[in-house]
PDB file of C-alpha atoms in Angstrom:
ATOM      1  CA  UNK A   1    -177.988  80.418 -37.695  1.00 50.00           C
ATOM      2  CA  UNK A   2    -175.596  80.081 -41.220  1.00 54.00           C
ATOM      3  CA  UNK A   3    -176.535  77.958 -44.137  1.00 54.00           C
ATOM      4  CA  UNK A   4    -173.677  76.319 -46.101  1.00 55.00           C
ATOM      5  CA  UNK A   5    -174.473  74.114 -49.042  1.00 55.00           C
ATOM      6  CA  UNK A   6    -170.454  72.265 -49.973  1.00 54.00           C
ATOM      7  CA  UNK A   7    -169.685  70.675 -53.577  1.00 56.00           C
ATOM      8  CA  UNK A   8    -167.300  68.213 -55.315  1.00 49.00           C
ATOM      9  CA  UNK A   9    -166.411  66.733 -58.402  1.00 45.00           C
ATOM     10  CA  UNK A  10    -163.553  64.926 -60.343  1.00 41.00           C
ATOM     11  CA  UNK A  11    -164.455  67.417 -62.800  1.00 41.00           C
ATOM     12  CA  UNK A  12    -165.157  70.635 -62.747  1.00 41.00           C
ATOM     13  CA  UNK A  13    -164.418  73.675 -61.003  1.00 43.00           C
ATOM     14  CA  UNK A  14    -166.070  77.377 -61.232  1.00 38.00           C
ATOM     15  CA  UNK A  15    -168.817  75.144 -62.939  1.00 39.00           C
ATOM     16  CA  UNK A  16    -169.584  73.240 -59.545  1.00 42.00           C
ATOM     17  CA  UNK A  17    -169.183  76.487 -57.689  1.00 43.00           C
ATOM     18  CA  UNK A  18    -172.315  78.095 -59.699  1.00 42.00           C
ATOM     19  CA  UNK A  19    -174.505  74.530 -59.211  1.00 42.00           C
ATOM     20  CA  UNK A  20    -173.568  74.768 -54.259  1.00 46.00           C
ATOM     21  CA  UNK A  21    -175.190  78.445 -55.679  1.00 43.00           C
ATOM     22  CA  UNK A  22    -178.638  78.430 -57.709  1.00 42.00           C
ATOM     23  CA  UNK A  23    -179.386  75.469 -55.389  1.00 42.00           C
ATOM     24  CA  UNK A  24    -178.386  77.673 -52.522  1.00 42.00           C
ATOM     25  CA  UNK A  25    -180.727  80.821 -53.225  1.00 41.00           C
ATOM     26  CA  UNK A  26    -182.911  79.364 -55.717  1.00 42.00           C
ATOM     27  CA  UNK A  27    -184.608  75.800 -54.406  1.00 42.00           C
ATOM     28  CA  UNK A  28    -184.257  74.127 -57.665  1.00 43.00           C
ATOM     29  CA  UNK A  29    -183.154  70.356 -57.288  1.00 44.00           C
ATOM     30  CA  UNK A  30    -181.407  68.871 -60.243  1.00 43.00           C
ATOM     31  CA  UNK A  31    -178.979  67.156 -57.900  1.00 46.00           C
ATOM     32  CA  UNK A  32    -180.238  64.631 -59.646  1.00 48.00           C
ATOM     33  CA  UNK A  33    -179.729  65.119 -62.940  1.00 46.00           C
ATOM     34  CA  UNK A  34    -176.030  65.738 -62.170  1.00 48.00           C
ATOM     35  CA  UNK A  35    -172.586  63.701 -61.142  1.00 55.00           C
ATOM     36  CA  UNK A  36    -172.737  66.219 -58.015  1.00 57.00           C
ATOM     37  CA  UNK A  37    -173.799  65.565 -54.772  1.00 65.00           C
ATOM     38  CA  UNK A  38    -174.288  68.979 -52.462  1.00 70.00           C
ATOM     39  CA  UNK A  39    -174.749  68.578 -48.850  1.00 75.00           C
ATOM     40  CA  UNK A  40    -175.788  71.401 -46.739  1.00 79.00           C
ATOM     41  CA  UNK A  41    -175.499  72.276 -43.028  1.00 80.00           C
ATOM     42  CA  UNK A  42    -176.429  74.355 -40.521  1.00 83.00           C
ATOM     43  CA  UNK A  43    -174.379  75.649 -38.133  1.00 82.00           C
ATOM     44  CA  UNK A  44    -174.986  77.154 -34.873  1.00 83.00           C
ATOM     45  CA  UNK A  45    -172.962  79.072 -31.971  1.00 84.00           C
ATOM     46  CA  UNK A  46    -169.855  76.588 -31.504  1.00 85.00           C
ATOM     47  CA  UNK A  47    -170.509  75.355 -34.562  1.00 85.00           C
ATOM     48  CA  UNK A  48    -167.134  74.359 -36.574  1.00 85.00           C
ATOM     49  CA  UNK A  49    -167.008  72.847 -40.081  1.00 84.00           C
ATOM     50  CA  UNK A  50    -164.174  71.282 -41.790  1.00 84.00           C
ATOM     51  CA  UNK A  51    -163.932  71.787 -45.906  1.00 81.00           C
ATOM     52  CA  UNK A  52    -162.089  69.576 -47.652  1.00 80.00           C
ATOM     53  CA  UNK A  53    -159.430  71.386 -49.736  1.00 79.00           C
ATOM     54  CA  UNK A  54    -161.840  71.639 -53.854  1.00 76.00           C
ATOM     55  CA  UNK A  55    -164.636  71.320 -51.900  1.00 74.00           C
ATOM     56  CA  UNK A  56    -166.591  74.721 -53.345  1.00 70.00           C
ATOM     57  CA  UNK A  57    -169.421  75.955 -51.366  1.00 72.00           C
ATOM     58  CA  UNK A  58    -171.673  78.786 -51.681  1.00 74.00           C
ATOM     59  CA  UNK A  59    -173.311  79.472 -47.166  1.00 79.00           C
ATOM     60  CA  UNK A  60    -175.387  81.886 -46.231  1.00 77.00           C
ATOM     61  CA  UNK A  61    -176.625  83.871 -42.933  1.00 81.00           C
ATOM     62  CA  UNK A  62    -180.447  83.925 -42.246  1.00 79.00           C
ATOM     63  CA  UNK A  63    -179.566  86.972 -38.664  1.00 80.00           C
ATOM     64  CA  UNK A  64    -176.766  89.098 -38.104  1.00 82.00           C
ATOM     65  CA  UNK A  65    -173.679  86.363 -36.771  1.00 79.00           C
ATOM     66  CA  UNK A  66    -169.981  87.106 -36.386  1.00 82.00           C
ATOM     67  CA  UNK A  67    -168.380  84.037 -38.181  1.00 81.00           C
ATOM     68  CA  UNK A  68    -163.982  83.237 -38.114  1.00 84.00           C
ATOM     69  CA  UNK A  69    -163.232  81.517 -41.577  1.00 84.00           C
ATOM     70  CA  UNK A  70    -159.101  79.811 -41.244  1.00 84.00           C
ATOM     71  CA  UNK A  71    -157.219  78.302 -44.108  1.00 82.00           C
ATOM     72  CA  UNK A  72    -154.122  76.232 -45.071  1.00 81.00           C
ATOM     73  CA  UNK A  73    -152.877  74.680 -48.461  1.00 82.00           C
ATOM     74  CA  UNK A  74    -153.721  71.052 -49.142  1.00 83.00           C
ATOM     75  CA  UNK A  75    -150.634  69.762 -50.786  1.00 85.00           C
ATOM     76  CA  UNK A  76    -151.855  69.674 -54.611  1.00 84.00           C
ATOM     77  CA  UNK A  77    -152.260  73.098 -53.770  1.00 85.00           C
ATOM     78  CA  UNK A  78    -148.375  73.433 -53.000  1.00 89.00           C
ATOM     79  CA  UNK A  79    -147.765  71.023 -56.127  1.00 89.00           C
ATOM     80  CA  UNK A  80    -150.134  73.495 -57.770  1.00 89.00           C
ATOM     81  CA  UNK A  81    -147.880  76.565 -57.232  1.00 90.00           C
ATOM     82  CA  UNK A  82    -144.218  75.091 -58.434  1.00 92.00           C
ATOM     83  CA  UNK A  83    -146.151  74.504 -62.270  1.00 92.00           C
ATOM     84  CA  UNK A  84    -147.009  78.062 -62.192  1.00 91.00           C
ATOM     85  CA  UNK A  85    -143.675  78.811 -60.790  1.00 92.00           C
ATOM     86  CA  UNK A  86    -141.856  77.036 -64.419  1.00 93.00           C
ATOM     87  CA  UNK A  87    -141.233  79.351 -66.646  1.00 92.00           C
ATOM     88  CA  UNK A  88    -142.609  79.705 -70.105  1.00 91.00           C
ATOM     89  CA  UNK A  89    -140.590  77.893 -72.755  1.00 90.00           C
ATOM     90  CA  UNK A  90    -140.978  80.872 -75.628  1.00 93.00           C
ATOM     91  CA  UNK A  91    -138.761  83.656 -76.672  1.00 91.00           C
ATOM     92  CA  UNK A  92    -138.593  87.010 -75.802  1.00 89.00           C
ATOM     93  CA  UNK A  93    -138.373  88.455 -78.702  1.00 91.00           C
ATOM     94  CA  UNK A  94    -141.245  86.812 -80.607  1.00 91.00           C
ATOM     95  CA  UNK A  95    -144.242  88.585 -81.620  1.00 90.00           C
ATOM     96  CA  UNK A  96    -147.616  88.695 -79.704  1.00 90.00           C
ATOM     97  CA  UNK A  97    -149.197  87.087 -82.672  1.00 89.00           C
ATOM     98  CA  UNK A  98    -146.113  84.100 -82.438  1.00 91.00           C
ATOM     99  CA  UNK A  99    -146.146  84.148 -78.515  1.00 92.00           C
ATOM    100  CA  UNK A 100    -150.620  83.173 -78.963  1.00 92.00           C
ATOM    101  CA  UNK A 101    -150.021  80.896 -81.558  1.00 91.00           C
ATOM    102  CA  UNK A 102    -147.378  79.063 -79.578  1.00 93.00           C
ATOM    103  CA  UNK A 103    -149.384  79.226 -76.865  1.00 94.00           C
ATOM    104  CA  UNK A 104    -152.421  77.213 -78.760  1.00 92.00           C
ATOM    105  CA  UNK A 105    -149.508  74.074 -79.843  1.00 92.00           C
ATOM    106  CA  UNK A 106    -148.111  73.877 -76.592  1.00 94.00           C
ATOM    107  CA  UNK A 107    -151.716  73.870 -74.795  1.00 94.00           C
ATOM    108  CA  UNK A 108    -153.430  71.594 -77.549  1.00 93.00           C
ATOM    109  CA  UNK A 109    -150.269  69.153 -77.249  1.00 93.00           C
ATOM    110  CA  UNK A 110    -150.263  69.648 -72.749  1.00 94.00           C
ATOM    111  CA  UNK A 111    -153.266  68.643 -72.712  1.00 94.00           C
ATOM    112  CA  UNK A 112    -153.158  65.626 -75.412  1.00 93.00           C
ATOM    113  CA  UNK A 113    -150.736  63.939 -72.995  1.00 93.00           C
ATOM    114  CA  UNK A 114    -151.889  64.452 -70.167  1.00 93.00           C
ATOM    115  CA  UNK A 115    -154.556  61.971 -72.088  1.00 91.00           C
ATOM    116  CA  UNK A 116    -157.087  63.951 -72.051  1.00 91.00           C
ATOM    117  CA  UNK A 117    -159.634  65.129 -75.128  1.00 89.00           C
ATOM    118  CA  UNK A 118    -158.140  68.794 -75.934  1.00 89.00           C
ATOM    119  CA  UNK A 119    -161.777  69.947 -78.006  1.00 85.00           C
ATOM    120  CA  UNK A 120    -163.536  68.173 -75.197  1.00 87.00           C
ATOM    121  CA  UNK A 121    -162.277  69.850 -72.414  1.00 90.00           C
ATOM    122  CA  UNK A 122    -161.405  73.352 -73.842  1.00 88.00           C
ATOM    123  CA  UNK A 123    -164.656  73.256 -74.579  1.00 84.00           C
ATOM    124  CA  UNK A 124    -165.729  72.101 -71.823  1.00 84.00           C
ATOM    125  CA  UNK A 125    -164.056  74.836 -69.364  1.00 84.00           C
ATOM    126  CA  UNK A 126    -165.617  78.282 -71.980  1.00 83.00           C
ATOM    127  CA  UNK A 127    -168.780  76.508 -71.340  1.00 79.00           C
ATOM    128  CA  UNK A 128    -168.152  76.631 -67.362  1.00 76.00           C
ATOM    129  CA  UNK A 129    -166.447  79.736 -66.765  1.00 76.00           C
ATOM    130  CA  UNK A 130    -167.235  81.488 -69.162  1.00 78.00           C
ATOM    131  CA  UNK A 131    -170.368  80.886 -71.770  1.00 71.00           C
ATOM    132  CA  UNK A 132    -172.351  84.240 -69.896  1.00 66.00           C
ATOM    133  CA  UNK A 133    -169.788  86.325 -72.054  1.00 64.00           C
ATOM    134  CA  UNK A 134    -168.633  84.159 -74.649  1.00 61.00           C
ATOM    135  CA  UNK A 135    -171.284  86.030 -77.025  1.00 53.00           C
ATOM    136  CA  UNK A 136    -170.287  90.120 -76.169  1.00 51.00           C
ATOM    137  CA  UNK A 137    -166.816  89.211 -76.895  1.00 51.00           C
ATOM    138  CA  UNK A 138    -166.373  87.348 -79.609  1.00 52.00           C
ATOM    139  CA  UNK A 139    -166.919  89.482 -82.602  1.00 58.00           C
ATOM    140  CA  UNK A 140    -163.875  91.848 -81.229  1.00 57.00           C
ATOM    141  CA  UNK A 141    -161.499  90.002 -83.435  1.00 69.00           C
ATOM    142  CA  UNK A 142    -159.814  89.318 -86.472  1.00 77.00           C
ATOM    143  CA  UNK A 143    -159.442  85.730 -84.617  1.00 78.00           C
ATOM    144  CA  UNK A 144    -157.935  84.072 -87.940  1.00 76.00           C
ATOM    145  CA  UNK A 145    -154.422  86.854 -87.032  1.00 81.00           C
ATOM    146  CA  UNK A 146    -155.461  87.077 -83.511  1.00 84.00           C
ATOM    147  CA  UNK A 147    -155.490  83.255 -83.040  1.00 85.00           C
ATOM    148  CA  UNK A 148    -152.597  83.224 -84.826  1.00 82.00           C
ATOM    149  CA  UNK A 149    -152.806  80.992 -87.947  1.00 81.00           C
ATOM    150  CA  UNK A 150    -150.071  79.230 -89.677  1.00 77.00           C
ATOM    151  CA  UNK A 151    -151.499  81.421 -92.664  1.00 74.00           C
ATOM    152  CA  UNK A 152    -151.614  84.521 -90.689  1.00 75.00           C
ATOM    153  CA  UNK A 153    -147.784  84.169 -88.820  1.00 78.00           C
ATOM    154  CA  UNK A 154    -145.255  85.083 -92.643  1.00 80.00           C
ATOM    155  CA  UNK A 155    -144.652  80.980 -92.008  1.00 85.00           C
ATOM    156  CA  UNK A 156    -144.067  78.355 -94.242  1.00 85.00           C
ATOM    157  CA  UNK A 157    -145.836  75.469 -94.218  1.00 86.00           C
ATOM    158  CA  UNK A 158    -141.701  73.048 -93.549  1.00 88.00           C
ATOM    159  CA  UNK A 159    -141.092  76.356 -90.850  1.00 89.00           C
ATOM    160  CA  UNK A 160    -144.674  76.376 -89.320  1.00 88.00           C
ATOM    161  CA  UNK A 161    -144.133  71.887 -88.493  1.00 90.00           C
ATOM    162  CA  UNK A 162    -140.581  73.139 -87.702  1.00 91.00           C
ATOM    163  CA  UNK A 163    -142.862  75.292 -85.177  1.00 91.00           C
ATOM    164  CA  UNK A 164    -144.884  72.334 -83.497  1.00 90.00           C
ATOM    165  CA  UNK A 165    -141.874  70.189 -83.355  1.00 91.00           C
ATOM    166  CA  UNK A 166    -139.946  73.094 -81.000  1.00 91.00           C
ATOM    167  CA  UNK A 167    -143.333  73.688 -79.061  1.00 92.00           C
ATOM    168  CA  UNK A 168    -143.763  69.386 -78.541  1.00 91.00           C
ATOM    169  CA  UNK A 169    -139.971  69.382 -77.019  1.00 91.00           C
ATOM    170  CA  UNK A 170    -140.398  71.822 -74.899  1.00 91.00           C
ATOM    171  CA  UNK A 171    -143.732  71.251 -73.606  1.00 92.00           C
ATOM    172  CA  UNK A 172    -141.778  68.110 -71.287  1.00 92.00           C
ATOM    173  CA  UNK A 173    -141.394  69.712 -67.944  1.00 93.00           C
ATOM    174  CA  UNK A 174    -144.789  71.264 -67.864  1.00 94.00           C
ATOM    175  CA  UNK A 175    -146.315  67.934 -68.261  1.00 94.00           C
ATOM    176  CA  UNK A 176    -144.014  66.102 -66.321  1.00 94.00           C
ATOM    177  CA  UNK A 177    -144.959  68.220 -63.604  1.00 92.00           C
ATOM    178  CA  UNK A 178    -148.338  66.721 -63.680  1.00 93.00           C
ATOM    179  CA  UNK A 179    -148.163  63.577 -63.973  1.00 91.00           C
ATOM    180  CA  UNK A 180    -145.975  62.837 -61.616  1.00 88.00           C
ATOM    181  CA  UNK A 181    -147.017  65.582 -59.000  1.00 83.00           C
ATOM    182  CA  UNK A 182    -150.793  65.616 -59.300  1.00 83.00           C
ATOM    183  CA  UNK A 183    -153.467  63.253 -58.180  1.00 80.00           C
ATOM    184  CA  UNK A 184    -156.076  62.832 -60.528  1.00 79.00           C
ATOM    185  CA  UNK A 185    -159.187  63.768 -59.240  1.00 75.00           C
ATOM    186  CA  UNK A 186    -157.639  67.423 -58.987  1.00 83.00           C
ATOM    187  CA  UNK A 187    -155.588  66.987 -62.060  1.00 88.00           C
ATOM    188  CA  UNK A 188    -158.755  68.661 -64.417  1.00 87.00           C
ATOM    189  CA  UNK A 189    -159.315  71.707 -62.124  1.00 85.00           C
ATOM    190  CA  UNK A 190    -155.532  72.347 -62.114  1.00 89.00           C
ATOM    191  CA  UNK A 191    -154.906  72.470 -66.106  1.00 92.00           C
ATOM    192  CA  UNK A 192    -157.848  74.956 -65.983  1.00 90.00           C
ATOM    193  CA  UNK A 193    -156.567  77.098 -64.456  1.00 89.00           C
ATOM    194  CA  UNK A 194    -153.774  76.481 -65.511  1.00 93.00           C
ATOM    195  CA  UNK A 195    -154.437  76.966 -68.887  1.00 93.00           C
ATOM    196  CA  UNK A 196    -156.216  80.829 -67.882  1.00 91.00           C
ATOM    197  CA  UNK A 197    -152.196  81.330 -66.112  1.00 91.00           C
ATOM    198  CA  UNK A 198    -151.082  80.914 -69.588  1.00 93.00           C
ATOM    199  CA  UNK A 199    -153.261  82.697 -71.956  1.00 92.00           C
ATOM    200  CA  UNK A 200    -152.980  85.342 -69.233  1.00 91.00           C
ATOM    201  CA  UNK A 201    -149.358  85.829 -69.158  1.00 90.00           C
ATOM    202  CA  UNK A 202    -149.875  86.009 -73.041  1.00 92.00           C
ATOM    203  CA  UNK A 203    -152.223  88.079 -73.335  1.00 91.00           C
ATOM    204  CA  UNK A 204    -151.027  90.487 -70.201  1.00 89.00           C
ATOM    205  CA  UNK A 205    -153.706  92.824 -68.814  1.00 86.00           C
ATOM    206  CA  UNK A 206    -154.370  95.242 -70.944  1.00 86.00           C
ATOM    207  CA  UNK A 207    -156.227  91.939 -73.798  1.00 86.00           C
ATOM    208  CA  UNK A 208    -157.104  89.928 -70.181  1.00 83.00           C
ATOM    209  CA  UNK A 209    -160.959  90.279 -71.471  1.00 82.00           C
ATOM    210  CA  UNK A 210    -160.365  88.920 -74.638  1.00 85.00           C
ATOM    211  CA  UNK A 211    -158.996  85.590 -72.827  1.00 87.00           C
ATOM    212  CA  UNK A 212    -162.490  83.680 -73.110  1.00 86.00           C
ATOM    213  CA  UNK A 213    -162.357  84.848 -76.900  1.00 86.00           C
ATOM    214  CA  UNK A 214    -158.964  83.186 -77.400  1.00 89.00           C
ATOM    215  CA  UNK A 215    -160.118  79.953 -76.008  1.00 88.00           C
ATOM    216  CA  UNK A 216    -163.095  79.581 -77.064  1.00 85.00           C
ATOM    217  CA  UNK A 217    -161.681  80.139 -80.980  1.00 84.00           C
ATOM    218  CA  UNK A 218    -158.332  79.167 -81.501  1.00 86.00           C
ATOM    219  CA  UNK A 219    -158.403  75.703 -81.078  1.00 82.00           C
ATOM    220  CA  UNK A 220    -160.879  74.422 -84.430  1.00 72.00           C
ATOM    221  CA  UNK A 221    -158.152  74.028 -86.870  1.00 67.00           C
ATOM    222  CA  UNK A 222    -155.971  72.406 -84.607  1.00 66.00           C
ATOM    223  CA  UNK A 223    -159.095  69.216 -83.131  1.00 55.00           C
TER     224      UNK A 223
END
């Protein structure tokens, strides 16, 4: 016998998956306090369960068993793959610090132009995905220099303003891709994934552990 807990929400990703696991293994009844309605299924030999795209789930078997999983690619997944393949509109000769500054401006303006509140959205992303490791990571870098604040980039204020305008012009392709191809019920999920993808590309593998530090600390002067 296999027990499956499946959840769906329009506003979260890892949080929902964590919630499914939490309910599943701890039998804690907190669903009434959250906008999440977990469904529980018991699968017996010969049963087939279809889980729609973006339904996060947790599985437990109470005895030795063999199951077969088959995946298919949803329309939203394929559209998101196209967005991931779009060129990042930054210059190769920019310094690491300028790259991080551009990333901050790009993501802040992108979230805003998708009619979301940048402060609330990025904060919720951090809390949902990285809250358990933030206390350990936040003290390991000089945040102002790491984030690429205007005063640490050697740009005069008028240069910084021009830089902001350049970034604003360059994000239009990504903005249009989200607005025209991404349905509203999964836009926030995929936007969160894109934010992680972009920051990872800019930080690189060696600094990947600083991704939650960047998201948690590098937007305060913009919001």
